[in-house]
mmCIF file of C-alpha atoms in Angstrom:
data_model
loop_
_atom_site.group_PDB
_atom_site.id
_atom_site.type_symbol
_atom_site.label_atom_id
_atom_site.label_comp_id
_atom_site.label_asym_id
_atom_site.label_seq_id
_atom_site.Cartn_x
_atom_site.Cartn_y
_atom_site.Cartn_z
ATOM 1 C CA MET D 1 14.951 -10.697 38.353
ATOM 2 C CA GLY D 2 15.593 -7.781 35.988
ATOM 3 C CA ARG D 3 18.273 -9.816 34.206
ATOM 4 C CA ILE D 4 15.833 -12.715 33.708
ATOM 5 C CA LEU D 5 13.183 -10.409 32.248
ATOM 6 C CA GLN D 6 15.752 -8.820 29.953
ATOM 7 C CA ASP D 7 16.911 -12.231 28.724
ATOM 8 C CA GLU D 8 13.299 -13.291 28.152
ATOM 9 C CA LYS D 9 12.630 -10.162 26.061
ATOM 10 C CA LYS D 10 15.725 -10.878 23.975
ATOM 11 C CA ARG D 11 14.611 -14.473 23.419
ATOM 12 C CA ASN D 12 11.123 -13.342 22.414
ATOM 13 C CA MET D 13 12.539 -10.806 19.979
ATOM 14 C CA LEU D 14 14.940 -13.364 18.524
ATOM 15 C CA ALA D 15 12.084 -15.848 18.072
ATOM 16 C CA PHE D 16 10.011 -13.172 16.326
ATOM 17 C CA LEU D 17 12.875 -12.222 14.008
ATOM 18 C CA VAL D 18 13.482 -15.870 13.087
ATOM 19 C CA ILE D 19 9.781 -16.495 12.355
ATOM 20 C CA TRP D 20 9.516 -13.194 10.470
ATOM 21 C CA GLY D 21 12.615 -13.916 8.396
ATOM 22 C CA ILE D 22 11.595 -17.475 7.504
ATOM 23 C CA MET D 23 8.081 -16.332 6.614
ATOM 24 C CA THR D 24 9.346 -13.452 4.464
ATOM 25 C CA ILE D 25 11.785 -15.608 2.512
ATOM 26 C CA GLY D 26 9.249 -18.406 2.168
ATOM 27 C CA LEU D 27 6.529 -16.087 0.876
ATOM 28 C CA PHE D 28 8.897 -14.494 -1.602
ATOM 29 C CA ILE D 29 10.095 -17.848 -2.969
ATOM 30 C CA ARG D 30 6.505 -19.087 -3.220
ATOM 31 C CA THR D 31 5.159 -16.059 -5.087
ATOM 32 C CA PHE D 32 8.074 -14.582 -7.069
ATOM 33 C CA ASP D 33 7.630 -15.393 -10.770
ATOM 34 C CA TRP D 34 10.908 -13.978 -12.153
ATOM 35 C CA ILE D 35 8.839 -12.019 -14.658
ATOM 36 C CA ALA D 36 8.446 -8.280 -15.148
ATOM 37 C CA ASN D 37 5.320 -7.800 -17.225
ATOM 38 C CA SER D 38 5.053 -5.350 -20.097
ATOM 39 C CA TYR D 39 3.061 -2.836 -18.031
ATOM 40 C CA ASN D 40 5.906 -2.291 -15.577
ATOM 41 C CA THR D 41 8.696 -2.399 -18.170
ATOM 42 C CA SER D 42 6.809 0.054 -20.397
ATOM 43 C CA ILE D 43 6.667 2.573 -17.552
ATOM 44 C CA LEU D 44 10.481 2.686 -17.620
ATOM 45 C CA ALA D 45 10.315 4.147 -21.141
ATOM 46 C CA ILE D 46 8.433 7.214 -19.850
ATOM 47 C CA SER D 47 10.689 9.896 -18.379
ATOM 48 C CA TYR D 48 10.984 13.628 -17.770
ATOM 49 C CA LYS D 49 12.930 13.878 -21.005
ATOM 50 C CA TYR D 50 9.455 14.369 -22.488
ATOM 51 C CA GLY D 51 8.260 16.835 -19.850
ATOM 52 C CA PHE D 52 6.998 16.626 -16.284
ATOM 53 C CA THR D 53 4.573 13.856 -17.160
ATOM 54 C CA SER D 54 2.573 11.359 -15.160
ATOM 55 C CA ARG D 55 4.466 8.286 -13.845
ATOM 56 C CA GLY D 56 7.708 9.574 -15.323
ATOM 57 C CA LEU D 57 9.822 9.463 -12.157
ATOM 58 C CA ILE D 58 10.738 5.775 -12.112
ATOM 59 C CA GLY D 59 11.666 5.861 -15.810
ATOM 60 C CA THR D 60 13.790 8.964 -15.242
ATOM 61 C CA ILE D 61 15.686 7.185 -12.451
ATOM 62 C CA TYR D 62 16.118 4.075 -14.601
ATOM 63 C CA GLN D 63 17.392 5.990 -17.604
ATOM 64 C CA PHE D 64 19.703 8.157 -15.483
ATOM 65 C CA LEU D 65 21.276 5.105 -13.847
ATOM 66 C CA GLY D 66 21.682 3.438 -17.239
ATOM 67 C CA SER D 67 23.466 6.515 -18.600
ATOM 68 C CA LEU D 68 25.622 6.756 -15.471
ATOM 69 C CA LEU D 69 26.676 3.100 -15.648
ATOM 70 C CA GLY D 70 26.951 2.966 -19.427
ATOM 71 C CA VAL D 71 24.457 0.107 -19.669
ATOM 72 C CA ASP D 72 22.175 -0.665 -22.606
ATOM 73 C CA ILE D 73 18.910 -0.152 -20.738
ATOM 74 C CA TRP D 74 16.588 -0.836 -23.663
ATOM 75 C CA ASN D 75 16.300 -4.565 -23.136
ATOM 76 C CA TYR D 76 14.121 -6.767 -20.975
ATOM 77 C CA PHE D 77 16.827 -8.400 -18.848
ATOM 78 C CA VAL D 78 18.293 -5.087 -17.672
ATOM 79 C CA ALA D 79 14.785 -3.900 -16.768
ATOM 80 C CA LEU D 80 14.202 -7.154 -14.878
ATOM 81 C CA LYS D 81 17.460 -6.756 -12.914
ATOM 82 C CA PHE D 82 16.570 -3.152 -12.122
ATOM 83 C CA TYR D 83 13.250 -4.210 -10.629
ATOM 84 C CA VAL D 84 14.850 -7.081 -8.699
ATOM 85 C CA ILE D 85 17.247 -4.610 -7.067
ATOM 86 C CA CYS D 86 14.444 -2.104 -6.403
ATOM 87 C CA THR D 87 12.251 -4.795 -4.847
ATOM 88 C CA VAL D 88 15.000 -6.120 -2.569
ATOM 89 C CA VAL D 89 15.860 -2.574 -1.441
ATOM 90 C CA CYS D 90 12.179 -1.826 -0.791
ATOM 91 C CA TYR D 91 11.725 -5.057 1.174
ATOM 92 C CA ILE D 92 14.713 -4.149 3.342
ATOM 93 C CA ALA D 93 13.356 -0.606 3.832
ATOM 94 C CA PHE D 94 9.965 -2.057 4.764
ATOM 95 C CA ALA D 95 11.563 -4.377 7.327
ATOM 96 C CA ILE D 96 13.595 -1.548 8.870
ATOM 97 C CA MET D 97 10.527 0.688 9.221
ATOM 98 C CA MET D 98 8.478 -2.107 10.772
ATOM 99 C CA LEU D 99 11.281 -2.718 13.288
ATOM 100 C CA LEU D 100 11.323 0.989 14.096
ATOM 101 C CA PHE D 101 7.589 0.875 14.825
ATOM 102 C CA LEU D 102 8.118 -2.239 16.945
ATOM 103 C CA ARG D 103 10.938 -0.569 18.855
ATOM 104 C CA ARG D 104 8.641 2.315 19.834
ATOM 105 C CA THR D 105 5.911 -0.027 21.038
ATOM 106 C CA SER D 106 5.642 -0.592 24.796
ATOM 107 C CA VAL D 107 6.613 -3.996 26.182
ATOM 108 C CA ALA D 108 2.995 -4.780 27.093
ATOM 109 C CA ASN D 109 1.857 -4.257 23.495
ATOM 110 C CA LYS D 110 4.812 -5.720 21.607
ATOM 111 C CA LYS D 111 3.196 -9.109 21.026
ATOM 112 C CA MET D 112 0.171 -7.614 19.277
ATOM 113 C CA GLN D 113 2.410 -5.288 17.276
ATOM 114 C CA GLN D 114 4.420 -8.302 16.166
ATOM 115 C CA TYR D 115 1.217 -9.976 14.953
ATOM 116 C CA LEU D 116 0.248 -6.831 13.020
ATOM 117 C CA ILE D 117 3.689 -6.678 11.399
ATOM 118 C CA LEU D 118 3.535 -10.366 10.453
ATOM 119 C CA ILE D 119 0.109 -9.912 8.853
ATOM 120 C CA PHE D 120 1.234 -6.785 6.981
ATOM 121 C CA THR D 121 4.325 -8.655 5.787
ATOM 122 C CA VAL D 122 2.151 -11.438 4.362
ATOM 123 C CA PHE D 123 0.280 -8.909 2.223
ATOM 124 C CA PHE D 124 3.248 -6.681 1.325
ATOM 125 C CA ILE D 125 5.756 -9.357 0.276
ATOM 126 C CA THR D 126 3.327 -11.343 -1.849
ATOM 127 C CA MET D 127 1.746 -8.254 -3.441
ATOM 128 C CA PHE D 128 4.985 -7.133 -5.063
ATOM 129 C CA ALA D 129 6.557 -10.504 -5.852
ATOM 130 C CA THR D 130 4.083 -11.835 -8.404
ATOM 131 C CA GLU D 131 4.228 -11.083 -12.103
ATOM 132 C CA LYS D 132 1.160 -8.816 -11.962
ATOM 133 C CA ASN D 133 2.679 -6.333 -9.514
ATOM 134 C CA PHE D 134 6.424 -6.982 -9.572
ATOM 135 C CA GLY D 135 7.944 -3.533 -10.066
ATOM 136 C CA ARG D 136 4.585 -1.781 -9.643
ATOM 137 C CA ILE D 137 5.095 1.789 -8.459
ATOM 138 C CA ASP D 138 2.488 1.214 -5.729
ATOM 139 C CA MET D 139 5.379 -0.244 -3.733
ATOM 140 C CA PHE D 140 7.286 3.050 -3.790
ATOM 141 C CA MET D 141 4.160 5.044 -2.931
ATOM 142 C CA LEU D 142 3.436 2.791 0.030
ATOM 143 C CA LEU D 143 6.985 3.053 1.378
ATOM 144 C CA ALA D 144 6.841 6.869 1.193
ATOM 145 C CA THR D 145 3.576 6.653 3.140
ATOM 146 C CA ILE D 146 5.011 4.364 5.819
ATOM 147 C CA LEU D 147 7.974 6.682 6.322
ATOM 148 C CA ALA D 148 5.644 9.685 6.566
ATOM 149 C CA ILE D 149 3.484 8.088 9.251
ATOM 150 C CA TYR D 150 6.583 6.955 11.175
ATOM 151 C CA LEU D 151 7.697 10.600 11.325
ATOM 152 C CA ILE D 152 4.227 11.520 12.582
ATOM 153 C CA ALA D 153 4.525 8.776 15.212
ATOM 154 C CA ILE D 154 7.916 9.929 16.541
ATOM 155 C CA GLU D 155 6.999 13.638 16.119
ATOM 156 C CA LYS D 156 10.340 14.466 14.531
ATOM 157 C CA PHE D 157 11.176 15.863 11.078
ATOM 158 C CA VAL D 158 7.413 16.147 10.532
ATOM 159 C CA TRP D 159 7.929 18.729 7.768
ATOM 160 C CA LEU D 160 9.321 15.900 5.634
ATOM 161 C CA VAL D 161 5.763 14.599 5.381
ATOM 162 C CA VAL D 162 5.179 17.318 2.759
ATOM 163 C CA PRO D 163 7.837 16.135 0.257
ATOM 164 C CA LEU D 164 7.095 12.475 1.007
ATOM 165 C CA THR D 165 3.414 12.834 0.123
ATOM 166 C CA ALA D 166 4.317 14.944 -2.902
ATOM 167 C CA LEU D 167 6.695 12.160 -3.955
ATOM 168 C CA GLY D 168 3.809 9.692 -3.749
ATOM 169 C CA VAL D 169 1.748 11.782 -6.200
ATOM 170 C CA ILE D 170 4.757 12.214 -8.491
ATOM 171 C CA PHE D 171 5.149 8.442 -8.671
ATOM 172 C CA HIS D 172 1.468 8.137 -9.591
ATOM 173 C CA GLN D 173 -1.367 10.648 -9.216
ATOM 174 C CA GLY D 174 -3.574 7.805 -7.981
ATOM 175 C CA TYR D 175 -1.714 8.144 -4.676
ATOM 176 C CA VAL D 176 -4.252 10.755 -3.546
ATOM 177 C CA PHE D 177 -6.964 8.071 -3.513
ATOM 178 C CA MET D 178 -4.912 5.012 -2.540
ATOM 179 C CA PHE D 179 -2.483 5.788 0.289
ATOM 180 C CA TYR D 180 -2.742 9.491 1.074
ATOM 181 C CA ASN D 181 -5.769 8.847 3.297
ATOM 182 C CA VAL D 182 -3.748 7.294 6.132
ATOM 183 C CA VAL D 183 -1.367 10.279 6.253
ATOM 184 C CA LEU D 184 -4.260 12.762 6.360
ATOM 185 C CA VAL D 185 -6.062 10.841 9.102
ATOM 186 C CA LEU D 186 -2.959 10.603 11.291
ATOM 187 C CA LEU D 187 -2.172 14.283 10.793
ATOM 188 C CA LEU D 188 -5.714 14.989 12.003
ATOM 189 C CA TYR D 189 -5.014 12.685 14.960
ATOM 190 C CA ARG D 190 -2.049 14.848 15.922
ATOM 191 C CA ILE D 191 -4.010 18.080 15.356
ATOM 192 C CA PHE D 192 -6.781 16.953 17.700
ATOM 193 C CA THR D 193 -4.414 15.603 20.370
ATOM 194 C CA LYS D 194 -1.955 18.513 20.451
ATOM 195 C CA GLU D 195 -2.116 22.052 21.752
ATOM 196 C CA GLY D 196 -0.533 25.412 20.898
ATOM 197 C CA LYS D 197 2.482 25.527 18.581
ATOM 198 C CA ASN D 198 2.580 21.766 18.145
ATOM 199 C CA ARG D 199 -0.974 21.785 16.863
ATOM 200 C CA GLY D 200 -0.141 24.686 14.550
ATOM 201 C CA LYS D 201 2.766 22.733 13.098
ATOM 202 C CA TYR D 202 0.560 19.799 12.158
ATOM 203 C CA ILE D 203 -2.118 22.092 10.739
ATOM 204 C CA ALA D 204 0.517 23.764 8.554
ATOM 205 C CA VAL D 205 1.904 20.414 7.373
ATOM 206 C CA LEU D 206 -1.599 19.207 6.544
ATOM 207 C CA ILE D 207 -2.535 22.330 4.577
ATOM 208 C CA ILE D 208 0.753 22.594 2.665
ATOM 209 C CA SER D 209 0.710 18.894 1.833
ATOM 210 C CA LEU D 210 -2.904 19.090 0.644
ATOM 211 C CA VAL D 211 -2.212 22.107 -1.578
ATOM 212 C CA ILE D 212 0.899 20.581 -3.172
ATOM 213 C CA CYS D 213 -0.663 17.143 -3.696
ATOM 214 C CA ALA D 214 -3.822 18.692 -5.168
ATOM 215 C CA ALA D 215 -1.743 20.855 -7.536
ATOM 216 C CA LEU D 216 0.324 17.858 -8.651
ATOM 217 C CA PHE D 217 -2.786 15.738 -9.158
ATOM 218 C CA PHE D 218 -4.408 18.497 -11.198
ATOM 219 C CA TRP D 219 -1.257 18.842 -13.332
ATOM 220 C CA PHE D 220 -0.844 15.147 -14.089
ATOM 221 C CA GLN D 221 -4.521 14.300 -14.474
ATOM 222 C CA ILE D 222 -5.751 17.313 -16.426
ATOM 223 C CA ILE D 223 -3.154 19.816 -17.653
ATOM 224 C CA TYR D 224 -0.270 17.645 -18.861
ATOM 225 C CA ARG D 225 -2.095 14.360 -19.411
ATOM 226 C CA GLY D 226 -1.015 13.141 -22.860
ATOM 227 C CA GLY D 227 1.448 16.001 -23.179
ATOM 228 C CA ALA D 228 4.240 13.792 -24.532
ATOM 229 C CA HIS D 229 2.253 12.647 -27.583
ATOM 230 C CA ASP D 230 4.909 14.000 -29.987
ATOM 231 C CA TYR D 231 7.283 11.358 -28.648
ATOM 232 C CA TYR D 232 4.785 8.488 -28.622
ATOM 233 C CA TYR D 233 6.497 6.303 -31.240
ATOM 234 C CA GLU D 234 9.931 6.783 -29.684
ATOM 235 C CA ILE D 235 8.595 5.827 -26.259
ATOM 236 C CA ARG D 236 6.673 2.888 -27.700
ATOM 237 C CA GLU D 237 9.760 1.533 -29.434
ATOM 238 C CA HIS D 238 11.767 1.678 -26.198
ATOM 239 C CA ALA D 239 8.879 -0.027 -24.397
ATOM 240 C CA ARG D 240 8.786 -2.718 -27.091
ATOM 241 C CA THR D 241 12.479 -3.580 -26.746
ATOM 242 C CA MET D 242 12.067 -3.867 -22.967
ATOM 243 C CA GLY D 243 8.792 -5.777 -23.055
ATOM 244 C CA VAL D 244 8.630 -9.467 -22.327
ATOM 245 C CA GLU D 245 8.417 -11.195 -25.723
ATOM 246 C CA GLY D 246 9.133 -7.826 -27.330
ATOM 247 C CA LYS D 247 5.667 -6.376 -26.672
ATOM 248 C CA PRO D 248 4.898 -2.967 -25.163
ATOM 249 C CA HIS D 249 1.861 -2.315 -22.990
ATOM 250 C CA ASP D 250 -0.162 -0.320 -25.502
ATOM 251 C CA GLU D 251 -3.045 0.489 -23.134
ATOM 252 C CA LEU D 252 -0.673 2.141 -20.658
ATOM 253 C CA LEU D 253 1.120 4.140 -23.350
ATOM 254 C CA ARG D 254 -2.070 5.289 -25.036
ATOM 255 C CA ALA D 255 -3.479 6.404 -21.686
ATOM 256 C CA GLU D 256 -0.372 8.121 -20.333
ATOM 257 C CA ILE D 257 1.219 9.440 -23.522
ATOM 258 C CA LEU D 258 -1.762 10.093 -25.774
ATOM 259 C CA GLY D 259 -4.261 10.798 -23.010
ATOM 260 C CA VAL D 260 -6.755 8.197 -24.289
ATOM 261 C CA ASN D 261 -9.600 7.395 -21.892
ATOM 262 C CA LEU D 262 -9.740 3.599 -21.497
ATOM 263 C CA HIS D 263 -13.067 3.515 -19.667
ATOM 264 C CA ASP D 264 -14.969 1.770 -22.480
ATOM 265 C CA GLU D 265 -12.232 -0.839 -22.948
ATOM 266 C CA GLU D 266 -12.267 -1.623 -19.228
ATOM 267 C CA LEU D 267 -16.017 -2.290 -19.061
ATOM 268 C CA LYS D 268 -15.428 -5.961 -19.926
ATOM 269 C CA TYR D 269 -13.811 -6.449 -16.499
ATOM 270 C CA ARG D 270 -16.679 -4.928 -14.501
ATOM 271 C CA LEU D 271 -18.755 -8.084 -13.959
ATOM 272 C CA SER D 272 -15.752 -10.026 -12.641
ATOM 273 C CA ASN D 273 -14.812 -7.019 -10.471
ATOM 274 C CA VAL D 274 -18.226 -7.036 -8.784
ATOM 275 C CA ILE D 275 -18.306 -10.821 -8.305
ATOM 276 C CA GLU D 276 -14.795 -10.899 -6.882
ATOM 277 C CA ILE D 277 -15.195 -8.003 -4.450
ATOM 278 C CA ILE D 278 -18.379 -9.601 -3.070
ATOM 279 C CA MET D 279 -16.517 -12.900 -2.644
ATOM 280 C CA PHE D 280 -13.609 -11.145 -0.956
ATOM 281 C CA ILE D 281 -15.910 -9.320 1.471
ATOM 282 C CA VAL D 282 -17.686 -12.587 2.350
ATOM 283 C CA PHE D 283 -14.518 -14.581 2.978
ATOM 284 C CA PHE D 284 -12.701 -11.684 4.642
ATOM 285 C CA SER D 285 -15.746 -10.744 6.749
ATOM 286 C CA PRO D 286 -14.310 -11.979 10.104
ATOM 287 C CA TYR D 287 -11.557 -9.355 9.824
ATOM 288 C CA ILE D 288 -13.863 -6.661 8.470
ATOM 289 C CA LEU D 289 -16.327 -7.224 11.312
ATOM 290 C CA PHE D 290 -13.574 -7.364 13.930
ATOM 291 C CA VAL D 291 -11.975 -4.086 12.792
ATOM 292 C CA GLY D 292 -15.384 -2.446 12.367
ATOM 293 C CA LYS D 293 -16.470 -3.400 15.887
ATOM 294 C CA VAL D 294 -13.170 -2.202 17.365
ATOM 295 C CA LEU D 295 -13.442 1.207 15.693
ATOM 296 C CA VAL D 296 -17.154 1.696 16.436
ATOM 297 C CA ARG D 297 -16.609 0.629 20.067
ATOM 298 C CA THR D 298 -13.731 3.090 20.349
ATOM 299 C CA LEU D 299 -15.789 5.892 18.802
ATOM 300 C CA LYS D 300 -18.712 5.322 21.186
ATOM 301 C CA ARG D 301 -16.455 5.501 24.221
ATOM 302 C CA GLN D 302 -15.228 9.001 23.432
ATOM 303 C CA THR D 303 -16.692 11.815 25.498
ATOM 304 C CA GLU D 304 -14.864 14.739 23.884
ATOM 305 C CA ILE D 305 -15.922 16.019 20.467
ATOM 306 C CA LYS D 306 -12.344 16.181 19.183
ATOM 307 C CA ARG D 307 -11.749 12.556 20.201
ATOM 308 C CA LYS D 308 -14.936 11.515 18.409
ATOM 309 C CA LEU D 309 -13.724 13.367 15.318
ATOM 310 C CA ILE D 310 -10.436 11.435 15.404
ATOM 311 C CA TYR D 311 -12.108 8.039 15.222
ATOM 312 C CA LEU D 312 -14.766 9.246 12.837
ATOM 313 C CA ALA D 313 -11.906 10.270 10.517
ATOM 314 C CA VAL D 314 -10.293 6.832 10.976
ATOM 315 C CA ILE D 315 -13.556 5.106 10.000
ATOM 316 C CA LEU D 316 -14.224 7.369 7.016
ATOM 317 C CA GLY D 317 -10.619 7.496 5.736
ATOM 318 C CA PRO D 318 -10.917 4.542 3.305
ATOM 319 C CA LEU D 319 -13.782 6.303 1.484
ATOM 320 C CA THR D 320 -11.105 8.026 -0.626
ATOM 321 C CA LEU D 321 -10.856 4.683 -2.443
ATOM 322 C CA LEU D 322 -14.440 4.920 -3.707
ATOM 323 C CA PRO D 323 -13.571 6.894 -6.889
ATOM 324 C CA ASP D 324 -11.120 4.129 -7.810
ATOM 325 C CA TYR D 325 -13.735 1.413 -7.306
ATOM 326 C CA ILE D 326 -16.322 3.403 -9.278
ATOM 327 C CA PHE D 327 -14.240 4.581 -12.236
ATOM 328 C CA LYS D 328 -11.319 2.113 -12.422
ATOM 329 C CA VAL D 329 -10.936 -1.661 -12.632
ATOM 330 C CA ASP D 330 -7.766 -2.479 -10.676
ATOM 331 C CA PHE D 331 -9.774 -3.848 -7.761
ATOM 332 C CA GLY D 332 -6.832 -5.882 -6.438
ATOM 333 C CA ARG D 333 -4.747 -2.740 -5.977
ATOM 334 C CA TRP D 334 -7.580 -0.792 -4.340
ATOM 335 C CA THR D 335 -8.371 -3.640 -1.948
ATOM 336 C CA PHE D 336 -4.700 -3.994 -1.031
ATOM 337 C CA ALA D 337 -4.648 -0.238 -0.311
ATOM 338 C CA GLY D 338 -7.706 -0.605 1.936
ATOM 339 C CA VAL D 339 -6.173 -3.484 3.906
ATOM 340 C CA SER D 340 -2.891 -1.537 4.193
ATOM 341 C CA TYR D 341 -4.798 1.501 5.506
ATOM 342 C CA PHE D 342 -6.208 -0.338 8.516
ATOM 343 C CA LEU D 343 -2.989 -2.222 9.258
ATOM 344 C CA LEU D 344 -1.003 1.027 9.221
ATOM 345 C CA ILE D 345 -3.578 2.752 11.450
ATOM 346 C CA PHE D 346 -3.317 -0.024 14.040
ATOM 347 C CA ILE D 347 0.491 -0.255 13.791
ATOM 348 C CA PHE D 348 0.678 3.510 14.365
ATOM 349 C CA MET D 349 -1.765 3.429 17.299
ATOM 350 C CA TYR D 350 0.164 0.651 19.012
ATOM 351 C CA ALA D 351 3.448 2.489 18.456
ATOM 352 C CA VAL D 352 2.100 5.670 20.124
ATOM 353 C CA ASN D 353 0.348 3.655 22.855
ATOM 354 C CA GLU D 354 -3.159 4.897 22.028
ATOM 355 C CA ARG D 355 -5.031 3.306 24.907
ATOM 356 C CA ASP D 356 -8.543 3.638 23.461
ATOM 357 C CA ILE D 357 -7.714 1.526 20.415
ATOM 358 C CA ILE D 358 -5.594 -0.940 22.371
ATOM 359 C CA GLU D 359 -8.315 -1.563 24.964
ATOM 360 C CA SER D 360 -10.923 -2.057 22.223
ATOM 361 C CA VAL D 361 -8.669 -4.562 20.432
ATOM 362 C CA ASP D 362 -8.025 -6.430 23.685
ATOM 363 C CA GLU D 363 -11.752 -6.573 24.370
ATOM 364 C CA GLY D 364 -12.392 -7.887 20.880
ATOM 365 C CA LEU D 365 -9.726 -10.566 21.224
ATOM 366 C CA GLU D 366 -11.123 -11.561 24.610
ATOM 367 C CA LYS D 367 -14.482 -12.238 22.966
ATOM 368 C CA LEU D 368 -12.687 -14.526 20.504
ATOM 369 C CA LYS D 369 -10.971 -16.393 23.329
ATOM 370 C CA ASP D 370 -13.282 -19.408 23.231
ATOM 371 C CA SER D 371 -14.030 -19.149 19.525
ATOM 372 C CA LEU D 372 -13.034 -21.994 17.226
ATOM 373 C CA TYR D 373 -11.811 -19.308 14.817
ATOM 374 C CA ARG D 374 -9.218 -17.823 17.184
ATOM 375 C CA PRO D 375 -6.324 -20.206 16.295
ATOM 376 C CA PHE D 376 -6.711 -19.210 12.650
ATOM 377 C CA VAL D 377 -6.903 -15.419 13.133
ATOM 378 C CA PHE D 378 -3.246 -14.858 12.222
ATOM 379 C CA VAL D 379 -2.997 -17.654 9.661
ATOM 380 C CA THR D 380 -6.071 -17.078 7.488
ATOM 381 C CA PRO D 381 -4.563 -14.046 5.637
ATOM 382 C CA LEU D 382 -2.358 -16.518 3.789
ATOM 383 C CA LEU D 383 -5.493 -17.674 1.930
ATOM 384 C CA PHE D 384 -6.091 -14.195 0.508
ATOM 385 C CA VAL D 385 -2.702 -13.523 -1.025
ATOM 386 C CA PRO D 386 -1.312 -12.494 -3.331
ATOM 387 C CA PHE D 387 -3.402 -9.470 -4.214
ATOM 388 C CA MET D 388 -3.376 -8.858 -7.948
ATOM 389 C CA ASP D 389 -4.313 -5.927 -10.177
ATOM 390 C CA ILE D 390 -7.663 -6.238 -11.971
ATOM 391 C CA ALA D 391 -8.434 -9.489 -10.151
ATOM 392 C CA VAL D 392 -8.632 -8.991 -6.385
ATOM 393 C CA THR D 393 -6.618 -12.059 -5.327
ATOM 394 C CA GLU D 394 -5.641 -15.373 -6.903
ATOM 395 C CA PHE D 395 -8.160 -17.057 -4.597
ATOM 396 C CA THR D 396 -11.133 -14.878 -5.620
ATOM 397 C CA ASP D 397 -10.048 -14.937 -9.274
ATOM 398 C CA GLN D 398 -10.257 -18.737 -9.373
ATOM 399 C CA LEU D 399 -13.587 -18.724 -7.531
ATOM 400 C CA CYS D 400 -14.935 -16.118 -9.957
ATOM 401 C CA VAL D 401 -13.952 -18.188 -12.995
ATOM 402 C CA LEU D 402 -15.604 -21.246 -11.443
ATOM 403 C CA PHE D 403 -18.766 -19.276 -10.595
ATOM 404 C CA ARG D 404 -19.072 -17.762 -14.075
ATOM 405 C CA ASN D 405 -18.583 -21.172 -15.703
ATOM 406 C CA ILE D 406 -21.315 -22.691 -13.528
ATOM 407 C CA VAL D 407 -23.890 -19.964 -14.137
ATOM 408 C CA GLY D 408 -22.804 -19.398 -17.743
ATOM 409 C CA ILE D 409 -21.992 -15.686 -17.665
#
């Protein structure tokens, strides 16, 4: 009997891996444009040669590797190859970490964890394959986050969470609003579910990480912002030679090198931002309502104050994205970060066998049992990808254009 069960588990895992692999390759082929836009190639021209400046890490790595290999890095095709290699490596790292989460998940919960991983894969692969976000440093920030929460899940090498979160801010100071929330919430989860020295360890990690990330954010956003202005024309020329069609991304360079505030220039995107996010919320509402009901149901069931605080933190965690939505226009990136937040929370909770969440999810799925929508629960996400940058998704972008043409705005 044991042998039969073992064989069945192997067959189920093999079937999952085959479906996962085919889906991943198919999504990549469908969405990959073979284009690195000028925004992402221009970032490679910024490096620590000009000081410890914002978004300079990826350019420093690129320029160091070019010097090491003796390659002429100041051309578009080398930049494109660099990002192809980075993307493939990141996809492999993503797959490995998802398998590690799956491995830790109990047999009873593996099927749901597989669904969560498949859904996350749909969003992750397509997000970073299209021209808008191919090579975007959000990918590196997200991978650092996933590794950090895996360490929190296995409760080993937890001190590495500090450099991993710091690395996220070094890639881009926007990390503190986009992906840092999930790490903070899960550290709080450990603080409220541990006792004695173990609790103290997580408190220390949380405090040290917060202090370092806040200091880095303050440095990049306020103190050194625009600090490399003496090298602007040199950086711009390098960005030009790497840009598709020989064009640099002037808005990026003026913001990061000269410290120019682009708020007024971005106002023209605001109307489309509002229309698109409303459309996304409407069409994505089945998932929003499902997750909301699961979390509220879980919160209400808690009898201990510290358990209530855990799920209150989970519910409130995405509010860190509000400053981005209010002051910035890359609504596609913020919405992707919000979706990633909830997927990572659930993947973590299933990996650590958090019964309260699991029972609430099971109850929610049971209510969908006779619903006509149930067969489409794990397929519908395909309609909402890929996420973009200023536009939320290709789907909402096209709907927004159609809507504005009809109403004449």
